[in-house]
Amino acid sequence: MTALIDLPARVLSRGPDATMALAEELVSVLRPGDVLVLSGGIGAGKTVFAKGVARALGIGADAVTSPTFPLHNIYEGTLTLNHFDFYRLRSEQEARDLGVDELADGQALTLIEWGDRFPAVVRPPYLHVDLELGETDDERWVSVRRV
Amino acid sequence: VVAEDLEVCSSVVNTQAPEHEKHGGVIPELASREHLLRIIGVVEQALIEADTKPADLRAVAVTRGPGLLGCLAVGISTAKSLGLAWDKPVVPVNHLEGHLFSAELERADVRYPAVILLVSGGHCLLIDARERGRYELLGQTRDDSPGEAFDKVARELGLGYPGGPIIDRLAANGKDAYRFPRPLASEGLDFSFSGLKTAVRRRLEAGSYEVDDLAASFAAACYDVLITKLNRAIAEREPESVIVVGGVAASPILRERLRHELTIPPEALILPALKYATDNAAMIGAAAWWQIANEPPAGGNFGPSPRLALRAAPG
């Protein structure tokens, strides 16, 4: 069950470090079993956000890399981190075949990059984190909403 | 089928690319189903082309990981069944180590210590091999692999898959007009390609660009970083050889630049034959021969290892 928190609608991050700090802040109010869908197009900072989540779980941020090719990476920290990526998938069935639901259990946090490509596959409740490019190269708008 | 001196008797690549082109990538469940349907035919064809009987084989080698669980499981269960039926040991091979041996196929002149760059869709690793089969990781990507960045940029441009050859083709007609950033070029031996991806996206969204120049600018930035890191590793490690392997090593533009821009004698640069740069079974056979000579037998008690890392050098 997703934590009940009041989130500001949209926050400006000044750069990757600030995006990771935002992610860490978010993790502090999450509960085991929670699922985060990350969206925002290429180069928006989804993997940077994932690194922040990992750091909050005691996993080295440098160890976390893009899951686009492997499709599913698993990291062990204070909780298991399931790191999925729907970028290369072309159907809901393929997304289901990855087994997101089975793996999103009470011992894990689950992140799904490009999860907005097949939203029907992700069972609510979850948090949708969207990243948009800002004015400068480093700036990002980060918005979090409950689904 | 690979002989002990790393002569390739046959190398059958049953590419799934035509099926995947429609889908823009390798799809896991589709891929493992396809694996299951095709693997026996591939083994038979490899034996026929090599004019070899199962009894003549020393061992059956199979990729243990890293990779997609379903595909690894198909390969391993097939290899174990064949090992049992033919009474041959089964050698589990790390896919990454297979790539590292791909440059040695059909050539015996690779000298160590070597600096090895493995660049592909899923990987970007810079390695010091003090001796054959013993590795120290010098650097790796902190976010994307170059192959992945090529695929994503190609898709943003509405081009096909895989992105590398398409971008390269366009880049040959363009110039480095946009001077994209060279991420981490000035520090250390790790790589980062996601900021470069962002820079390309900003250029695309700004709307004013020539597609040939965009491809050339993106490729130039990627290859500049690879060459800069290689030259830094060469300065630090003073290797006898530099080996560049993986799908990105098939790029004609990169190969040409490596020949001219690395700070080593030309004969010290080792590039795999084009057919062995991308994923293939022969390289797994090559790595297996090293393992047979240098490691205790694995026995039958191993399974797929999707996140398998490189073995570190001892000490």
Coordinates of C-alpha atoms in Angstrom, one line a residue:
Chain A
M1 CA 0.0 0.0 0.0
T2 CA 1.5 3.3 -1.0
A3 CA 2.3 5.7 1.8
L4 CA -0.1 8.5 2.4
I5 CA 1.9 11.6 2.0
D6 CA 1.4 15.1 0.8
L7 CA 3.6 15.8 -2.1
P8 CA 4.1 19.1 -3.8
A9 CA 2.8 18.9 -7.3
R10 CA 5.9 19.9 -9.1
V11 CA 9.4 20.6 -7.9
L12 CA 12.3 22.2 -9.8
S13 CA 15.5 20.2 -9.5
R14 CA 18.7 22.2 -10.3
G15 CA 20.7 19.1 -11.3
P16 CA 21.4 15.4 -11.0
D17 CA 22.4 15.7 -7.3
A18 CA 19.2 17.5 -6.4
T19 CA 17.2 14.9 -8.4
M20 CA 18.8 12.1 -6.4
A21 CA 18.2 14.0 -3.1
L22 CA 14.5 14.3 -4.1
A23 CA 14.4 10.6 -4.8
E24 CA 15.9 9.9 -1.4
E25 CA 13.4 12.1 0.3
L26 CA 10.6 10.3 -1.4
V27 CA 12.0 6.9 -0.3
S28 CA 11.9 8.0 3.3
V29 CA 8.1 8.1 3.2
L30 CA 7.6 4.9 1.0
R31 CA 6.8 1.5 2.3
P32 CA 8.1 -1.9 1.3
G33 CA 6.1 -3.1 -1.7
D34 CA 5.6 0.3 -3.2
V35 CA 5.9 0.8 -6.9
L36 CA 7.1 3.9 -8.8
V37 CA 6.5 4.5 -12.5
L38 CA 9.1 6.8 -14.0
S39 CA 8.4 8.7 -17.2
G40 CA 9.9 11.6 -19.1
G41 CA 11.4 10.6 -22.4
I42 CA 15.1 10.0 -23.3
G43 CA 17.7 11.8 -21.2
A44 CA 15.1 13.1 -18.7
G45 CA 16.9 11.7 -15.7
K46 CA 14.9 8.5 -14.9
T47 CA 18.0 6.5 -14.2
V48 CA 19.4 9.4 -12.1
F49 CA 16.2 9.3 -10.0
A50 CA 16.7 5.5 -9.7
K51 CA 20.2 6.1 -8.4
G52 CA 18.8 8.3 -5.7
V53 CA 16.3 5.6 -4.7
A54 CA 19.1 3.1 -4.6
R55 CA 21.3 5.3 -2.5
A56 CA 18.4 5.6 0.0
L57 CA 18.4 1.8 0.3
G58 CA 22.2 1.7 0.9
I59 CA 23.0 0.6 -2.7
G60 CA 25.9 2.3 -4.4
A61 CA 24.5 4.9 -6.9
D62 CA 27.3 4.1 -9.4
A63 CA 26.2 0.4 -9.5
V64 CA 22.8 1.4 -10.9
T65 CA 22.8 1.7 -14.6
S66 CA 20.1 1.9 -17.3
P67 CA 17.9 -1.3 -17.3
T68 CA 16.9 -0.7 -21.0
F69 CA 18.9 -3.6 -22.3
P70 CA 18.7 -6.1 -19.4
L71 CA 15.0 -5.1 -18.9
H72 CA 15.1 -6.0 -15.3
N73 CA 17.9 -5.4 -12.8
I74 CA 17.8 -6.5 -9.2
Y75 CA 19.8 -4.8 -6.4
E76 CA 20.0 -5.8 -2.8
G77 CA 20.0 -3.1 -0.1
T78 CA 18.0 -2.5 3.0
L79 CA 15.2 -3.6 0.7
T80 CA 15.4 -5.4 -2.6
L81 CA 15.2 -2.9 -5.5
N82 CA 13.5 -4.2 -8.7
H83 CA 14.5 -1.9 -11.6
F84 CA 12.4 -2.5 -14.7
D85 CA 12.4 -0.8 -18.1
F86 CA 9.6 -0.9 -20.6
Y87 CA 11.4 1.1 -23.3
R88 CA 12.0 -1.8 -25.7
L89 CA 8.8 -3.7 -25.1
R90 CA 6.1 -3.5 -27.8
S91 CA 3.0 -4.9 -26.1
E92 CA 1.2 -5.1 -22.8
Q93 CA 1.7 -8.9 -22.9
E94 CA 5.4 -8.5 -23.0
A95 CA 5.3 -6.1 -20.1
R96 CA 3.2 -8.6 -18.2
D97 CA 5.6 -11.4 -19.0
L98 CA 8.3 -9.5 -17.1
G99 CA 6.4 -10.3 -13.9
V100 CA 6.2 -6.9 -12.3
D101 CA 3.3 -7.9 -10.2
E102 CA 4.8 -11.1 -8.8
L103 CA 8.0 -9.3 -7.9
A104 CA 6.5 -6.2 -6.3
D105 CA 6.2 -7.8 -2.9
G106 CA 6.5 -6.6 0.7
Q107 CA 10.3 -7.0 0.7
A108 CA 11.0 -4.8 -2.3
L109 CA 10.7 -1.4 -3.9
T110 CA 9.9 -1.5 -7.6
L111 CA 10.8 1.1 -10.1
I112 CA 9.6 1.0 -13.7
E113 CA 11.3 3.2 -16.2
W114 CA 9.1 4.1 -19.2
G115 CA 6.3 2.5 -17.2
D116 CA 3.9 5.0 -18.7
R117 CA 4.2 3.1 -22.0
F118 CA 2.0 0.3 -20.7
P119 CA 0.1 1.8 -17.7
A120 CA -2.5 -0.9 -17.7
V121 CA 0.1 -3.4 -16.7
V122 CA 1.0 -1.7 -13.5
R123 CA -1.6 -2.3 -10.8
P124 CA -2.6 0.7 -8.7
P125 CA -1.8 2.0 -6.2
Y126 CA 1.5 3.3 -7.4
L127 CA 3.4 6.6 -7.6
H128 CA 4.0 8.2 -11.0
V129 CA 7.2 10.3 -11.1
D130 CA 7.5 12.4 -14.2
L131 CA 10.6 14.2 -15.2
E132 CA 10.6 17.1 -17.7
L133 CA 13.6 19.0 -19.1
G134 CA 13.9 22.5 -17.6
E135 CA 15.3 25.7 -18.9
T136 CA 19.0 24.9 -18.4
D137 CA 20.8 21.7 -19.3
D138 CA 20.8 20.5 -15.7
E139 CA 17.3 21.6 -14.6
R140 CA 14.4 19.1 -14.4
W141 CA 10.9 19.5 -13.3
V142 CA 10.0 16.6 -11.1
S143 CA 6.3 15.8 -10.4
V144 CA 4.9 13.0 -8.3
R145 CA 1.3 11.9 -8.3
R146 CA -0.5 9.0 -6.8
V147 CA -2.3 6.7 -9.1
Chain B
V1 CA 32.5 -25.5 -33.3
V2 CA 35.9 -24.1 -32.3
A3 CA 39.2 -25.9 -32.2
E4 CA 41.7 -25.7 -29.4
D5 CA 43.9 -23.3 -31.4
L6 CA 40.8 -21.1 -31.7
E7 CA 40.4 -21.8 -35.4
V8 CA 36.6 -21.5 -36.0
C9 CA 35.3 -24.7 -37.7
S10 CA 31.8 -23.3 -37.9
S11 CA 29.9 -20.4 -36.3
V12 CA 26.2 -20.4 -36.9
V13 CA 24.4 -17.2 -36.1
N14 CA 20.7 -17.6 -36.1
T15 CA 19.9 -14.0 -35.9
Q16 CA 16.6 -13.0 -34.6
A17 CA 17.0 -9.5 -36.1
P18 CA 14.4 -9.7 -38.9
E19 CA 11.7 -10.6 -36.4
H20 CA 13.0 -7.9 -34.0
E21 CA 13.2 -5.2 -36.5
K22 CA 9.5 -5.0 -36.5
H23 CA 9.6 -4.6 -32.7
G24 CA 12.6 -2.3 -32.4
G25 CA 14.6 -4.5 -30.2
V26 CA 15.1 -7.9 -28.6
I27 CA 12.0 -8.9 -26.8
P28 CA 12.6 -11.4 -24.0
E29 CA 9.7 -13.8 -24.0
L30 CA 9.6 -13.8 -27.8
A31 CA 13.3 -14.3 -27.8
S32 CA 13.3 -17.3 -25.4
R33 CA 10.5 -19.0 -27.4
E34 CA 12.5 -18.4 -30.6
H35 CA 15.5 -19.9 -28.8
L36 CA 13.7 -23.0 -27.9
L37 CA 12.4 -23.5 -31.5
R38 CA 15.7 -23.0 -33.1
I39 CA 18.5 -24.1 -30.9
I40 CA 18.6 -27.8 -31.9
G41 CA 18.7 -26.8 -35.6
V42 CA 21.6 -24.4 -34.9
V43 CA 23.6 -27.1 -33.1
E44 CA 23.0 -29.6 -35.9
Q45 CA 24.0 -27.1 -38.5
A46 CA 27.2 -26.1 -36.6
L47 CA 28.2 -29.8 -36.5
I48 CA 27.5 -30.3 -40.2
E49 CA 29.3 -27.2 -41.3
A50 CA 32.3 -28.2 -39.2
D51 CA 32.1 -31.7 -40.5
T52 CA 32.3 -32.9 -36.9
K53 CA 30.7 -35.7 -35.0
P54 CA 29.6 -35.2 -31.3
A55 CA 32.1 -37.9 -30.4
D56 CA 35.0 -35.7 -31.7
L57 CA 34.1 -32.8 -29.3
R58 CA 36.0 -32.1 -26.1
A59 CA 33.2 -30.3 -24.4
V60 CA 29.9 -28.4 -24.8
A61 CA 30.2 -24.7 -23.9
V62 CA 27.2 -22.6 -23.0
T63 CA 26.6 -19.0 -21.9
R64 CA 25.7 -18.9 -18.2
G65 CA 25.1 -15.1 -18.0
P66 CA 24.7 -12.2 -18.0
G67 CA 21.6 -12.1 -20.1
L68 CA 17.9 -12.7 -20.2
L69 CA 16.9 -15.4 -17.9
G70 CA 14.6 -17.3 -20.3
C71 CA 17.2 -17.4 -23.1
L72 CA 20.0 -18.5 -20.7
A73 CA 17.8 -21.3 -19.3
V74 CA 17.1 -22.6 -22.8
G75 CA 20.8 -22.7 -23.6
I76 CA 21.8 -24.3 -20.4
S77 CA 19.2 -27.0 -20.4
T78 CA 20.0 -27.8 -24.0
A79 CA 23.8 -27.9 -23.2
K80 CA 23.3 -30.1 -20.2
S81 CA 21.1 -32.5 -22.2
L82 CA 23.7 -32.7 -25.0
G83 CA 26.5 -33.2 -22.4
L84 CA 24.6 -36.1 -20.9
A85 CA 23.7 -37.7 -24.2
W86 CA 27.2 -37.3 -25.7
D87 CA 29.1 -37.9 -22.4
K88 CA 30.9 -34.6 -22.6
P89 CA 31.6 -32.1 -19.9
V90 CA 29.6 -28.8 -20.0
V91 CA 31.5 -25.6 -19.6
P92 CA 29.5 -22.6 -18.4
V93 CA 31.0 -19.4 -19.9
N94 CA 30.5 -15.8 -18.9
H95 CA 29.1 -13.9 -21.9
L96 CA 31.4 -10.9 -21.2
E97 CA 34.5 -13.2 -21.1
G98 CA 33.4 -14.6 -24.5
H99 CA 33.5 -11.1 -25.9
L100 CA 36.9 -10.6 -24.4
F101 CA 38.2 -13.7 -26.3
S102 CA 36.4 -12.8 -29.6
A103 CA 39.5 -10.9 -30.8
E104 CA 41.6 -14.0 -30.5
L105 CA 39.5 -16.1 -32.8
E106 CA 41.5 -17.2 -35.8
R107 CA 44.6 -15.3 -34.7
A108 CA 47.3 -16.4 -32.3
D109 CA 49.3 -13.1 -32.1
V110 CA 47.4 -11.3 -29.3
R111 CA 49.9 -10.3 -26.6
Y112 CA 49.3 -9.5 -23.0
P113 CA 49.0 -7.4 -20.9
A114 CA 46.1 -6.0 -22.8
V115 CA 43.7 -3.1 -22.3
I116 CA 40.3 -4.3 -23.5
L117 CA 37.3 -2.1 -24.3
L118 CA 33.9 -4.0 -24.5
V119 CA 31.2 -1.8 -26.1
S120 CA 27.8 -3.1 -27.0
G121 CA 24.1 -2.6 -26.5
G122 CA 24.2 -3.7 -23.0
H123 CA 27.8 -3.1 -21.9
C124 CA 30.6 -0.6 -21.7
L125 CA 33.6 -1.9 -19.8
L126 CA 37.2 -1.0 -19.8
I127 CA 39.4 -3.8 -18.6
D128 CA 43.1 -4.5 -17.9
A129 CA 44.0 -8.1 -18.7
R130 CA 47.4 -8.5 -17.1
E131 CA 47.5 -12.0 -18.6
R132 CA 45.1 -14.1 -20.7
G133 CA 41.9 -14.8 -18.8
R134 CA 42.7 -12.6 -15.8
Y135 CA 40.8 -9.3 -15.6
E136 CA 40.8 -6.1 -13.7
L137 CA 37.9 -3.7 -14.3
L138 CA 39.3 -0.2 -14.9
G139 CA 36.0 1.6 -15.7
Q140 CA 32.5 1.1 -16.8
T141 CA 29.4 3.2 -17.7
R142 CA 27.5 4.9 -14.9
D143 CA 24.3 5.0 -16.9
D144 CA 23.9 3.9 -20.5
S145 CA 26.0 1.8 -22.9
P146 CA 27.0 3.5 -26.2
G147 CA 24.9 0.9 -28.1
E148 CA 21.9 1.8 -26.1
A149 CA 22.4 5.5 -26.7
F150 CA 22.7 4.8 -30.5
D151 CA 19.5 2.9 -30.5
K152 CA 17.6 5.5 -28.5
V153 CA 18.8 8.4 -30.7
A154 CA 17.9 6.4 -33.8
R155 CA 14.4 5.8 -32.5
E156 CA 14.0 9.5 -31.6
L157 CA 14.9 10.3 -35.2
G158 CA 12.3 7.9 -36.4
L159 CA 14.9 5.6 -37.8
G160 CA 15.1 1.8 -37.5
Y161 CA 16.8 -0.8 -35.3
P162 CA 19.6 -1.4 -34.5
G163 CA 20.6 2.2 -34.3
G164 CA 24.4 1.9 -34.6
P165 CA 24.7 1.0 -38.3
I166 CA 22.0 3.5 -39.3
I167 CA 23.6 6.4 -37.4
D168 CA 27.0 5.5 -38.7
R169 CA 25.7 5.5 -42.3
L170 CA 24.1 9.0 -41.9
A171 CA 27.2 10.2 -40.0
A172 CA 29.4 9.4 -42.9
N173 CA 27.6 12.2 -44.9
G174 CA 27.5 14.7 -42.0
K175 CA 29.9 16.8 -40.0
D176 CA 30.3 17.4 -36.2
A177 CA 28.4 20.6 -36.4
Y178 CA 26.7 20.6 -33.0
R179 CA 29.7 19.8 -30.7
F180 CA 27.7 17.8 -28.2
P181 CA 29.3 17.4 -24.8
R182 CA 31.9 14.6 -24.2
P183 CA 30.7 13.3 -20.8
L184 CA 33.4 12.5 -18.3
A185 CA 36.0 12.9 -21.0
S186 CA 38.4 14.8 -18.7
E187 CA 38.2 12.6 -15.7
G188 CA 39.0 8.9 -14.9
L189 CA 38.1 5.8 -16.8
D190 CA 34.3 5.6 -16.2
F191 CA 31.8 6.4 -18.9
S192 CA 28.5 8.3 -19.0
F193 CA 26.3 8.6 -22.1
S194 CA 23.0 9.8 -20.7
G195 CA 23.9 13.5 -20.7
L196 CA 24.9 13.2 -24.4
K197 CA 21.4 11.7 -25.0
T198 CA 19.8 14.7 -23.3
A199 CA 21.9 17.1 -25.5
V200 CA 20.7 15.3 -28.6
R201 CA 17.1 15.5 -27.4
R202 CA 17.4 19.3 -26.8
R203 CA 18.7 19.8 -30.3
L204 CA 15.8 17.7 -31.7
E205 CA 13.2 19.6 -29.7
A206 CA 14.7 22.9 -30.8
G207 CA 13.7 21.8 -34.3
S208 CA 16.6 23.2 -36.3
Y209 CA 19.0 20.4 -37.4
E210 CA 20.3 18.5 -40.3
V211 CA 19.9 14.8 -39.7
D212 CA 23.3 13.8 -41.2
D213 CA 25.0 16.4 -39.0
L214 CA 23.1 15.3 -36.0
A215 CA 24.2 11.7 -36.5
A216 CA 27.8 12.8 -37.2
S217 CA 27.9 15.0 -34.1
F218 CA 26.4 12.3 -31.9
A219 CA 28.7 9.6 -33.2
A220 CA 31.7 11.9 -32.9
A221 CA 31.0 12.6 -29.3
C222 CA 30.6 8.9 -28.4
Y223 CA 33.7 7.8 -30.3
D224 CA 35.8 10.8 -28.9
V225 CA 35.0 9.6 -25.4
L226 CA 35.9 6.0 -26.2
I227 CA 39.2 7.0 -27.7
T228 CA 40.0 9.4 -24.9
K229 CA 39.4 6.8 -22.3
L230 CA 41.4 4.2 -24.2
N231 CA 44.4 6.5 -24.5
R232 CA 44.2 7.3 -20.8
A233 CA 44.2 3.6 -20.0
I234 CA 47.1 3.1 -22.4
A235 CA 49.1 5.8 -20.6
E236 CA 48.4 4.4 -17.2
R237 CA 48.8 0.7 -18.0
E238 CA 51.3 0.5 -20.8
P239 CA 49.7 -2.6 -22.4
E240 CA 51.2 -4.7 -25.2
S241 CA 47.8 -4.8 -27.0
V242 CA 44.6 -2.9 -27.1
I243 CA 41.5 -5.0 -27.9
V244 CA 38.2 -3.4 -28.8
V245 CA 35.2 -5.9 -28.9
G246 CA 31.4 -5.9 -28.8
G247 CA 28.8 -4.8 -31.3
V248 CA 30.0 -1.1 -31.3
A249 CA 33.4 -2.4 -32.4
A250 CA 31.7 -3.3 -35.7
S251 CA 31.4 0.4 -36.6
P252 CA 33.6 1.2 -39.6
I253 CA 33.9 4.8 -38.4
L254 CA 35.1 3.7 -35.0
R255 CA 37.5 1.1 -36.4
E256 CA 39.0 3.7 -38.7
R257 CA 39.5 6.2 -35.9
L258 CA 41.0 3.6 -33.6
R259 CA 43.6 2.8 -36.2
H260 CA 44.7 6.4 -36.4
E261 CA 44.1 7.9 -33.0
L262 CA 45.3 5.4 -30.4
T263 CA 48.7 6.1 -28.9
I264 CA 50.0 2.6 -29.6
P265 CA 51.8 1.1 -32.6
P266 CA 49.3 0.0 -35.3
E267 CA 50.1 -3.7 -34.9
A268 CA 49.2 -3.5 -31.2
L269 CA 45.5 -2.8 -32.0
I270 CA 43.4 -6.0 -32.1
L271 CA 39.9 -5.8 -33.5
P272 CA 37.8 -8.9 -33.9
A273 CA 36.7 -9.9 -37.4
L274 CA 33.4 -8.1 -38.1
K275 CA 31.4 -11.4 -37.8
Y276 CA 32.8 -11.9 -34.3
A277 CA 32.3 -8.4 -33.0
T278 CA 28.6 -8.9 -32.3
D279 CA 27.2 -11.8 -30.3
N280 CA 28.3 -15.2 -31.6
A281 CA 28.9 -18.7 -30.3
A282 CA 32.5 -19.0 -31.5
M283 CA 33.7 -16.6 -28.8
I284 CA 32.0 -18.7 -26.1
G285 CA 34.0 -21.7 -27.4
A286 CA 37.2 -19.6 -27.3
A287 CA 36.5 -18.7 -23.6
A288 CA 35.6 -22.3 -22.9
W289 CA 39.1 -23.5 -24.1
W290 CA 40.8 -21.2 -21.7
Q291 CA 38.6 -22.4 -18.9
I292 CA 39.2 -26.1 -19.7
A293 CA 43.0 -25.4 -19.5
N294 CA 43.0 -23.1 -16.4
E295 CA 40.0 -23.9 -14.2
P296 CA 38.6 -26.9 -12.4
P297 CA 35.6 -28.5 -14.2
A298 CA 32.3 -26.8 -13.3
G299 CA 30.4 -30.0 -12.9
G300 CA 26.7 -30.1 -13.7
N301 CA 25.4 -28.0 -10.8
F302 CA 25.1 -24.6 -12.3
G303 CA 22.1 -22.5 -13.5
P304 CA 21.5 -19.2 -15.3
S305 CA 23.1 -16.2 -13.8
P306 CA 21.4 -13.1 -15.3
R307 CA 23.6 -10.5 -13.5
L308 CA 26.9 -12.4 -13.7
A309 CA 29.9 -10.1 -13.4
L310 CA 33.5 -10.5 -14.7
R311 CA 35.8 -12.6 -12.6
A312 CA 38.3 -10.4 -10.9
A313 CA 42.0 -11.0 -11.3
P314 CA 43.5 -12.8 -8.3
G315 CA 45.1 -10.7 -5.6

